[in-house]
CSV table of C-alpha atoms in Angstrom, one decimal:
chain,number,residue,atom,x,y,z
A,222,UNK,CA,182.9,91.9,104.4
A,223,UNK,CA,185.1,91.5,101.2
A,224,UNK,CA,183.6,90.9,98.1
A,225,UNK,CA,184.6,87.1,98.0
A,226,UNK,CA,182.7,86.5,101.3
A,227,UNK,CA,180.0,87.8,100.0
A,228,UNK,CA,179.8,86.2,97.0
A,229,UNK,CA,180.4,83.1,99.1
A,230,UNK,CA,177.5,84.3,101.5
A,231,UNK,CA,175.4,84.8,98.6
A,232,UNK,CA,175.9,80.9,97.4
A,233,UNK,CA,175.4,79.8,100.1
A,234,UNK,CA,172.3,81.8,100.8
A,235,UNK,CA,171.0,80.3,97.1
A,236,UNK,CA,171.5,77.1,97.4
A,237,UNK,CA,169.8,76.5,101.3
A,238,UNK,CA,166.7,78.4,99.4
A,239,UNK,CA,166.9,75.8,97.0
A,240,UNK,CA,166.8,73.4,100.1
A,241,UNK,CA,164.5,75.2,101.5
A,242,UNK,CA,161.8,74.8,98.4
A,243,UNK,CA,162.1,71.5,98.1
A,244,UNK,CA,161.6,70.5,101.5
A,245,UNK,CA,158.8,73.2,101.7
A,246,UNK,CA,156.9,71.4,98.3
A,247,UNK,CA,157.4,68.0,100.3
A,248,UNK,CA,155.6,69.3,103.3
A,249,UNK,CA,152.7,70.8,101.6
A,250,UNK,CA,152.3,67.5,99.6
A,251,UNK,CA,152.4,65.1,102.5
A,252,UNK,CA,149.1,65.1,103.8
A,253,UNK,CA,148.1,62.0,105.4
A,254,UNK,CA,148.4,61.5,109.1
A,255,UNK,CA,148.3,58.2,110.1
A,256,UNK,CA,150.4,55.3,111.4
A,257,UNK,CA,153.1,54.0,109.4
A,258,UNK,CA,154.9,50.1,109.0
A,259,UNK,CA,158.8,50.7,108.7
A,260,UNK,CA,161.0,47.8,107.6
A,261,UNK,CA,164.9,48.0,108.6
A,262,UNK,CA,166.3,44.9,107.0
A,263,UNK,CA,169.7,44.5,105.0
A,264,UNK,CA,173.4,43.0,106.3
A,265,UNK,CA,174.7,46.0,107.8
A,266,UNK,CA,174.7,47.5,111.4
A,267,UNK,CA,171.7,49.5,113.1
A,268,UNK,CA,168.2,47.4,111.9
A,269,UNK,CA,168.0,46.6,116.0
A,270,UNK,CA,169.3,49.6,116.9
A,271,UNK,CA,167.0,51.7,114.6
A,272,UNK,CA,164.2,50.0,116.7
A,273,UNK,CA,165.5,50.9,119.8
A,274,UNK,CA,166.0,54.5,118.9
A,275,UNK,CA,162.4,55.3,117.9
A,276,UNK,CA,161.3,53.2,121.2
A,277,UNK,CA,163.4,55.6,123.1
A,278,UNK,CA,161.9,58.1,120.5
A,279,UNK,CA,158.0,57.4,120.9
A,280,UNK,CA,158.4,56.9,124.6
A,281,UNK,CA,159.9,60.3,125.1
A,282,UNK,CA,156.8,61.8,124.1
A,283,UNK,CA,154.5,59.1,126.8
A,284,UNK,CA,153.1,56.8,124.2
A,285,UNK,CA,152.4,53.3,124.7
A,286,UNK,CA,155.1,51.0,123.0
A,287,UNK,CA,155.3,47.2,122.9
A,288,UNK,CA,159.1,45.6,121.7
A,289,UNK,CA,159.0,41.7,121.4
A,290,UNK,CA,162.1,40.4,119.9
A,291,UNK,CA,162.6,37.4,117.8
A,292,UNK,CA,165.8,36.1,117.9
A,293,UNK,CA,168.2,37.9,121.0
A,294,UNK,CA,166.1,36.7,123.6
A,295,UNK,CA,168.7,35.9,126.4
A,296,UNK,CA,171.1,38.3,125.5
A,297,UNK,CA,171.7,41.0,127.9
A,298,UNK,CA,171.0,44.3,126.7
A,299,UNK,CA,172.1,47.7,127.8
A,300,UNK,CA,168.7,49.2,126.0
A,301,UNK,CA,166.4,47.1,128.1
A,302,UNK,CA,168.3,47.9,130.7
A,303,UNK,CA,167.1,51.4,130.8
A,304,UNK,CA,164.0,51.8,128.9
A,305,UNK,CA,162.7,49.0,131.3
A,306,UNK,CA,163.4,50.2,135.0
A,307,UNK,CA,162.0,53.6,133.4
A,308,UNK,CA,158.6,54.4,135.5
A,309,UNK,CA,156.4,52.6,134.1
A,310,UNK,CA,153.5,55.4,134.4
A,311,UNK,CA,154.9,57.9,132.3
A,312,UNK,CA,157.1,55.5,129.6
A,313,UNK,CA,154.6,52.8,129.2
A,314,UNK,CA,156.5,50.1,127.9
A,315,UNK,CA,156.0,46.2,127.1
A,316,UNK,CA,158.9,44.0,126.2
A,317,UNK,CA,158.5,40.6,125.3
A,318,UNK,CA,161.8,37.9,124.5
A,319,UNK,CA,161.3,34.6,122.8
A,320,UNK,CA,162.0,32.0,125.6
A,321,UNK,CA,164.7,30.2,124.3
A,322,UNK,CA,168.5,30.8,123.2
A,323,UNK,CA,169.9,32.3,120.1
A,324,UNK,CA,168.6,30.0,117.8
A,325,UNK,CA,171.9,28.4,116.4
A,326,UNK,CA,172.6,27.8,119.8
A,327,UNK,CA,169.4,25.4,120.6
A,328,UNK,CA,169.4,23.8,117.0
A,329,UNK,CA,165.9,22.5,118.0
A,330,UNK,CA,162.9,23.3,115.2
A,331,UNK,CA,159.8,22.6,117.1
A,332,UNK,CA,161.1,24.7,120.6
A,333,UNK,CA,162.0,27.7,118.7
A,334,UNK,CA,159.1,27.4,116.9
A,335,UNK,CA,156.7,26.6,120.0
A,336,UNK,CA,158.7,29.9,121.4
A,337,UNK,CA,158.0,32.0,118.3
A,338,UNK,CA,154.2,31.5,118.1
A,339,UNK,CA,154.1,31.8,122.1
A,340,UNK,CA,155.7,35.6,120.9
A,341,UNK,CA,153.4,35.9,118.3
A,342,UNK,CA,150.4,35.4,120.3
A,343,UNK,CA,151.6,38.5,122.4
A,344,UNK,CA,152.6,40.6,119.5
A,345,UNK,CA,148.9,39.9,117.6
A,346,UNK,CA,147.2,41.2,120.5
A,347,UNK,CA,149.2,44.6,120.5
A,348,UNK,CA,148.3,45.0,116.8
A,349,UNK,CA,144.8,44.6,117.7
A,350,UNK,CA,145.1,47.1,121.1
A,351,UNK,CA,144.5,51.0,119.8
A,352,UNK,CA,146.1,52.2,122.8
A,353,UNK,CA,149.3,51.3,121.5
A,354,UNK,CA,151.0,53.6,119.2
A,355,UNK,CA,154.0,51.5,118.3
A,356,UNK,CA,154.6,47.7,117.8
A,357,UNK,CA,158.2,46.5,117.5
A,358,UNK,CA,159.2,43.2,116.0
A,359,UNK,CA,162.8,42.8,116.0
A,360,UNK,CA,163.9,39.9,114.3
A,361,UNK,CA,160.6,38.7,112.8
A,362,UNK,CA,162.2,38.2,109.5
A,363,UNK,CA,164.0,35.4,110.8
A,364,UNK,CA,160.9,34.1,112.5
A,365,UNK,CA,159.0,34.0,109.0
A,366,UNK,CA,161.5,32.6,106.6
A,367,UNK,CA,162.0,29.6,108.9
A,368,UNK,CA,158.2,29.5,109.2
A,369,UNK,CA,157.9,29.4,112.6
A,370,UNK,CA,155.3,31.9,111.8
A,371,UNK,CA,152.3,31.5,109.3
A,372,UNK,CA,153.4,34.5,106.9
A,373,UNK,CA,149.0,35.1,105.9
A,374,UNK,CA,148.5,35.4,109.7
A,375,UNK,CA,150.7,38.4,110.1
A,376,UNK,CA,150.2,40.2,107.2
A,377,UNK,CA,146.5,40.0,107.9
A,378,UNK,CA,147.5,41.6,111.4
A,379,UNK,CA,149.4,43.9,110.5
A,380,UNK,CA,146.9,45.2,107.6
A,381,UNK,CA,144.1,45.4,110.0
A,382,UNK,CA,145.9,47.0,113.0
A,383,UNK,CA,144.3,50.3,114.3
A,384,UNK,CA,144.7,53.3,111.8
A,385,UNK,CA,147.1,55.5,114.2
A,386,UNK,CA,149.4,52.8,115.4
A,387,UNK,CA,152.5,52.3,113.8
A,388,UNK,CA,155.0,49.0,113.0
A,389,UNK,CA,158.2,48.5,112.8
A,390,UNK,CA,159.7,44.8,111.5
A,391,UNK,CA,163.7,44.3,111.7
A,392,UNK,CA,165.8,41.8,110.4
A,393,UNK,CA,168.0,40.2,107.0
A,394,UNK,CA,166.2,39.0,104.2
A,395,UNK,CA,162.8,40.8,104.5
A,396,UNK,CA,160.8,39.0,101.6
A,397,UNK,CA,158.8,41.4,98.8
A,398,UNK,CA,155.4,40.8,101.1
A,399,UNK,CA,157.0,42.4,103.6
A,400,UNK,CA,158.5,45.2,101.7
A,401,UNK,CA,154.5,45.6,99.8
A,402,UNK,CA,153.2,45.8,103.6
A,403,UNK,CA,155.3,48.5,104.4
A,404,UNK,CA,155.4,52.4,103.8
A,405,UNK,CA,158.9,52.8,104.5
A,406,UNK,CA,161.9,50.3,104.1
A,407,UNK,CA,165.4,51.2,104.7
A,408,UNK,CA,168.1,49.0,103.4
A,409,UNK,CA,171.1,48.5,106.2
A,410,UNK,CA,174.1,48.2,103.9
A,411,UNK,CA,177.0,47.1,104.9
A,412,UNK,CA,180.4,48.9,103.3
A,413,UNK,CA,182.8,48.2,106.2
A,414,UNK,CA,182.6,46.4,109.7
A,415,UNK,CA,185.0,46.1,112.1
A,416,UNK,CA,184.4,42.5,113.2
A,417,UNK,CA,185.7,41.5,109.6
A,418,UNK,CA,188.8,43.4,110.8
A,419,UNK,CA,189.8,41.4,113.8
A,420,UNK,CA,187.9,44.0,116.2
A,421,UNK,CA,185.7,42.4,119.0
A,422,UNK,CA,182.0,43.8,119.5
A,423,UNK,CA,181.5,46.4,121.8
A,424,UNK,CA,180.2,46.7,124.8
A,425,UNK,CA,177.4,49.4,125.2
A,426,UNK,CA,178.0,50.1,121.6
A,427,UNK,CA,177.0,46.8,119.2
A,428,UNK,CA,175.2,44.9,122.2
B,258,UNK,CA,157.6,11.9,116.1
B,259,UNK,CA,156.5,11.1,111.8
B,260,UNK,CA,159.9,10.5,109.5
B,261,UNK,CA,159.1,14.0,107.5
B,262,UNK,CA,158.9,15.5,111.2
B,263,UNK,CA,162.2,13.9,111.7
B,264,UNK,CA,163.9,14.9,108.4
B,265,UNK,CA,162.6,18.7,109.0
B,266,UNK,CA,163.9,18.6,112.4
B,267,UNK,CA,167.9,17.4,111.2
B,268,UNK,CA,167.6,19.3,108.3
B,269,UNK,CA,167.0,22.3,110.9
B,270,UNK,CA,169.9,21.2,113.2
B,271,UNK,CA,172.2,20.9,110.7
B,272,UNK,CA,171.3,24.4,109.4
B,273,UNK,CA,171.7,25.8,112.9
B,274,UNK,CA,174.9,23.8,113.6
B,275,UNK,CA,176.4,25.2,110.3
B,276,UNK,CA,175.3,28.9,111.3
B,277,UNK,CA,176.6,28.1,114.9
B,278,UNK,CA,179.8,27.4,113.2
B,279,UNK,CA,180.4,30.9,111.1
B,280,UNK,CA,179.7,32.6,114.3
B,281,UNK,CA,181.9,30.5,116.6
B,282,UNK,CA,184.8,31.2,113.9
B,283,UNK,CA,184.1,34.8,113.9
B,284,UNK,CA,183.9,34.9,117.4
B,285,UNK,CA,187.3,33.2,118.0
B,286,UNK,CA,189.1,35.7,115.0
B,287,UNK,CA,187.7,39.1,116.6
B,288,UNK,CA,190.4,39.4,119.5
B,289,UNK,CA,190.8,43.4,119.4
B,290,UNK,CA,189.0,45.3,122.5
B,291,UNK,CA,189.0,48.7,121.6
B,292,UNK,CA,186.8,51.8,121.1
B,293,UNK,CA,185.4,51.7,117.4
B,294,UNK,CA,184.2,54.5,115.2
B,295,UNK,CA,180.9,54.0,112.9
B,296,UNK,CA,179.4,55.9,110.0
B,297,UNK,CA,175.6,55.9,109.3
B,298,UNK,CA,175.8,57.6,106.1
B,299,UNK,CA,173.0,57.2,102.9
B,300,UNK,CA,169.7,58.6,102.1
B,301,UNK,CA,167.5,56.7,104.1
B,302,UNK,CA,165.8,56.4,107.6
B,303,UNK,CA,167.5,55.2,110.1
B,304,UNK,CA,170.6,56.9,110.9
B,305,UNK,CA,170.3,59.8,113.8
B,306,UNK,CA,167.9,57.1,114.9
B,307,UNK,CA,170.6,54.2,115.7
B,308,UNK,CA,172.7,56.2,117.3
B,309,UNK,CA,169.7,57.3,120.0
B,310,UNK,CA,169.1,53.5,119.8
B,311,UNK,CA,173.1,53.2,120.8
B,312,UNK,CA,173.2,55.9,123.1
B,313,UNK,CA,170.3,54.4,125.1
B,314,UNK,CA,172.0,50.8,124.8
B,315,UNK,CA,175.7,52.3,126.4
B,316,UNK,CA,173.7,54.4,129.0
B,317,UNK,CA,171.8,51.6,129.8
B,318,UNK,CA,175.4,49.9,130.9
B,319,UNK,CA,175.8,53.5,132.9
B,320,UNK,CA,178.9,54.1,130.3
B,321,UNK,CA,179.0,58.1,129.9
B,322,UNK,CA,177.4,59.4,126.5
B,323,UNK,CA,178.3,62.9,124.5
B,324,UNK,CA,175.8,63.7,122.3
B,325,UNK,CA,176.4,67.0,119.6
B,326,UNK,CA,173.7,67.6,116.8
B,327,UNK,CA,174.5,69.5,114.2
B,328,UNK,CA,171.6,70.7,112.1
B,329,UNK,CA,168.5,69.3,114.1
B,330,UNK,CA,169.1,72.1,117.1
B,331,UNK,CA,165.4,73.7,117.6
B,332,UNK,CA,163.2,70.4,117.1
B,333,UNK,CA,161.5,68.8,119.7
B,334,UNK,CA,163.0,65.3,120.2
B,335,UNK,CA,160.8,62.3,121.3
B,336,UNK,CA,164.5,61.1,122.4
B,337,UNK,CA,165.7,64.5,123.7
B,338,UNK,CA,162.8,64.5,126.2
B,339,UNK,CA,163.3,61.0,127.8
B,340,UNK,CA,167.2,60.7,127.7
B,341,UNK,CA,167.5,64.0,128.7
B,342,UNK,CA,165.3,63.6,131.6
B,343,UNK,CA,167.3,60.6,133.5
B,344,UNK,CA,168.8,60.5,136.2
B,345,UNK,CA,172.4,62.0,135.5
B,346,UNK,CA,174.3,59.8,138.3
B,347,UNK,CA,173.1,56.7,137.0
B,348,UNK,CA,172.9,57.7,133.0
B,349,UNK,CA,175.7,60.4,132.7
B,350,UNK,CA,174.6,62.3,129.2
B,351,UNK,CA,175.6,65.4,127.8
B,352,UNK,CA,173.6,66.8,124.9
B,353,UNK,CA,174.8,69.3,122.8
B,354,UNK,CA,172.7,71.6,119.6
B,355,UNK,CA,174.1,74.2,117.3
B,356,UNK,CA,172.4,77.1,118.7
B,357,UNK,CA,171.2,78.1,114.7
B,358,UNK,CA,167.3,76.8,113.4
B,359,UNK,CA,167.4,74.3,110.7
B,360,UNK,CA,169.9,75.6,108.3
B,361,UNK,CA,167.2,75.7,105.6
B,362,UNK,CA,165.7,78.1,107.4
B,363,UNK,CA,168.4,80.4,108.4
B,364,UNK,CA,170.3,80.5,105.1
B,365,UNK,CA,173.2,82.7,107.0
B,366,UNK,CA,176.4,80.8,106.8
B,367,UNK,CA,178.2,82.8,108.6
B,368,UNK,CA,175.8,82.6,111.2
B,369,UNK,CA,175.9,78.3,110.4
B,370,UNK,CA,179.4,78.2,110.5
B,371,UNK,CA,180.3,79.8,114.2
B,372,UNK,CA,177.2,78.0,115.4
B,373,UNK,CA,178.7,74.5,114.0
B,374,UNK,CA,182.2,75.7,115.8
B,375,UNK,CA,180.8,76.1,118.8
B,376,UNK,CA,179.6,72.8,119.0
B,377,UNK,CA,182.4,71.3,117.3
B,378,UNK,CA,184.9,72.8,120.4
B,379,UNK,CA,182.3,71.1,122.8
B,380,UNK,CA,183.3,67.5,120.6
B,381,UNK,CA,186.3,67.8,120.4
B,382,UNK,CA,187.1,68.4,124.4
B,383,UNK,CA,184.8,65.4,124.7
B,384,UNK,CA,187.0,63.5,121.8
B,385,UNK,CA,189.8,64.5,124.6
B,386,UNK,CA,188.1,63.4,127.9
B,387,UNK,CA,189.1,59.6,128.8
B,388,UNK,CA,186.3,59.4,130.7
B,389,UNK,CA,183.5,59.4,128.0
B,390,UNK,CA,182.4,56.3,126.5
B,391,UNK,CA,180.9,57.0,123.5
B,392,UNK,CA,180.6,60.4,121.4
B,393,UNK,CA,177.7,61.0,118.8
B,394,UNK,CA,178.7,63.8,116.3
B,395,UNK,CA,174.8,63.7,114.6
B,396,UNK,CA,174.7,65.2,111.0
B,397,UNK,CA,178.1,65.8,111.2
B,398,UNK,CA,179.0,64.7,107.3
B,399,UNK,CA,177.1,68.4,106.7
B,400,UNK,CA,179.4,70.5,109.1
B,401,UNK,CA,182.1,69.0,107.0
B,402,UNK,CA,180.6,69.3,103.8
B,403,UNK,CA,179.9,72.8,104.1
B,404,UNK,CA,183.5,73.3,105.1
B,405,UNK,CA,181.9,75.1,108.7
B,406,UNK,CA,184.8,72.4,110.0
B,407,UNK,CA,188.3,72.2,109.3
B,408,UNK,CA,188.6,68.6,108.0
B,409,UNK,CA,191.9,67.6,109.0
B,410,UNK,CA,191.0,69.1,112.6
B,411,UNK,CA,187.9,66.7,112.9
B,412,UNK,CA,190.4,63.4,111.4
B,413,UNK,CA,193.0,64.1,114.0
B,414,UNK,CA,190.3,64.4,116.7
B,415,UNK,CA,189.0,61.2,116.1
B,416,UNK,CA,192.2,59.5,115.8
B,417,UNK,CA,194.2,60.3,118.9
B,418,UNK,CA,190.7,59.9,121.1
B,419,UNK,CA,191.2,57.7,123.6
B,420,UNK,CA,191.6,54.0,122.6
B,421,UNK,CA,188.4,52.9,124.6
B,422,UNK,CA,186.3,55.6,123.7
B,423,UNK,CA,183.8,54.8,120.6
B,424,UNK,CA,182.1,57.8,118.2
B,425,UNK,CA,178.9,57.2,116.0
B,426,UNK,CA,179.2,59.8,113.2
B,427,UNK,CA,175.7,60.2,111.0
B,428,UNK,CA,174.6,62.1,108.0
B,429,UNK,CA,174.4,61.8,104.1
B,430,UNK,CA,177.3,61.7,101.8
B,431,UNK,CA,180.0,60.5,104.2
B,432,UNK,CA,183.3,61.3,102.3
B,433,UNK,CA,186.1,58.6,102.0
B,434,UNK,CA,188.1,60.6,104.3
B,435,UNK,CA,185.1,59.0,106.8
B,436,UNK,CA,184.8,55.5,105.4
B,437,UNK,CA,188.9,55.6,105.7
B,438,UNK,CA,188.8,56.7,109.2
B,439,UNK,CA,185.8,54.3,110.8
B,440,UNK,CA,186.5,51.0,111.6
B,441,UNK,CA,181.9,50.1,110.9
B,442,UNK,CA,180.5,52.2,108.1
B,443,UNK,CA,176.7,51.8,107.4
B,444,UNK,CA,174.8,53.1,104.3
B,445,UNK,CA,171.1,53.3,104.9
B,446,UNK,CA,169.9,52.8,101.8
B,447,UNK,CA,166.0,54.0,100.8
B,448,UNK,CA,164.2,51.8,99.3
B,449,UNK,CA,160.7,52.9,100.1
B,450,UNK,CA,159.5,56.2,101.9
B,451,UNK,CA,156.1,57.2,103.3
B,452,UNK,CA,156.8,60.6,102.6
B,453,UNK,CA,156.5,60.0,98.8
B,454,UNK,CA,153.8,58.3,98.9
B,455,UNK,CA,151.7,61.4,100.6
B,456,UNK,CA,152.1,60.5,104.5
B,457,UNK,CA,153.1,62.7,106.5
B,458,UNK,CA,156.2,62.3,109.3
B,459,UNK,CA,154.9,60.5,112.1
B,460,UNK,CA,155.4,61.9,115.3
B,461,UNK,CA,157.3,59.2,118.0
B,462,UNK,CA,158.5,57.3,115.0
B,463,UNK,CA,159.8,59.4,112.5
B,464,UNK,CA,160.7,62.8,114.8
């Protein structure tokens, strides 16, 4: 070894130490095991497919998960496809749509709203069931800032769900009572999208 | 059906038909069918996890997935487990790890750097292969950071893929070089984290 790789070696060495410490004092100061509320809102790519991935995640290791989604209700989906025709026994799964179109596509108030609390009802009783370990509800921004939903109602569920069961909420525009409700929120930004670029959405990659 | 019912109703239509409206126009622009390259890039959750959220969605369509993670080789996956686990006629998924522990841990770079190769060969035969859908190259904005990867190598890669394949690259402090050469760049930004606030990682959710 010459002496600039190992002076390179050495650098190296130092600074994944450094790492190393840091994420060593995180560990020993995170203590508290119990279920978490995780937010993904913003205008860029991956809030849904955030969602999906920790489905696919919590499954993987045989815990009950329950998916009801907002707004993309008669969309097909290459995730649903999968993780429901996956044996039910082993990846127990529930997967609730809203019953009507995209919602600028009915431009009716009252059905997407009837649709949204017939959702709800659904969704309240999985954050009330300890045997599930992960509630996902994709698009339920949308469904609170056009008040389908009554916004005291949810919170209220979500405060009071069982201890080791965990939430996750997608969607744009997630108000600051949503952000107080949850431990973690991630901010999708958008820098750069190729839709604005004349690019079509992809199959099996955006839908 | 009262007149304030009545009003709240139009004033919802019209809302709807204007949304309808910026979609229908942005439908009609995006013409180009073509593979498309994202970046999940910025510090906070969510960014290994939508691409296993988009790698379940283009399996889910039966398209054929390469998957390459470069730094979380030894963990146990909630993912990993269940994608892993399909049936390979019907979900066609390869799933690659640098053979190193967490690099934190290892503090070799030598050791890092032919590990990251390794993987990188398996990539970039993949990057080659018309018959792949969709490539994930998982934390690789650290391979290139830590200069394990030859940089222009990795561009060029990426560039003469095939025109319908698409490739998800994730990681923190995605260079311009990156945003230049994506067509979708993402930045998850943190705004809030259970991990600061004394919760541990939550296993099916966060890992």
């Amino acid at each position: 070894m010459t002496e600039s790789d190992n002076n390179k070696q050495q650098r190296h060495k130092k600074r994944m130490q450094a790492r190393k410490e840091i994420v060593d004092a995180g560990v020993s100061r995170a203590l508290e095991e119990r279920g978490i509320v995780i937010v993904y809102t913003g205008d860029g790519k991956g809030k849904t497919t955030a969602a999906v991935g920790t489905v696919t995640r919590a499954l993987g290791y045989g815990y009950t998960v329950v998916v009801g989604q907002f707004i993309k209700g008669v969309w097909e989906c290459g995730e649903k496809n999968l993780l429901t025709q996956l044996d039910p026994d082993k990846y127990p799964l529930q997967w609730f749509e809203m019953g009507t179109d995209f919602t600028w596509e009915t431009q009716d108030f009252e059905a997407d709203k009837a649709a949204a609390l017939a959702l709800w009802v659904k969704l309240k009783s999985a954050l009330a069931d300890k045997s599930v370990y992960l509630v996902v509800m994709d698009e339920l921004t949308y469904a609170l800032n056009y008040k389908w939903l009554d916004k005291a109602e949810v919170l209220e569920a979500i405060e009071n769900r069982p201890p080791e069961q965990s939430v996750i909420i997608t969607g744009r525009g997630a108000k600051q009572y949503l952000v107080d409700v949850a431990d973690t929120v991630t901010e999708m930004k958008s820098h750069k999208h190729a839709f604005e670029n004349g690019i079509s959405a992809r199959k099996g990659v955006e839908w």
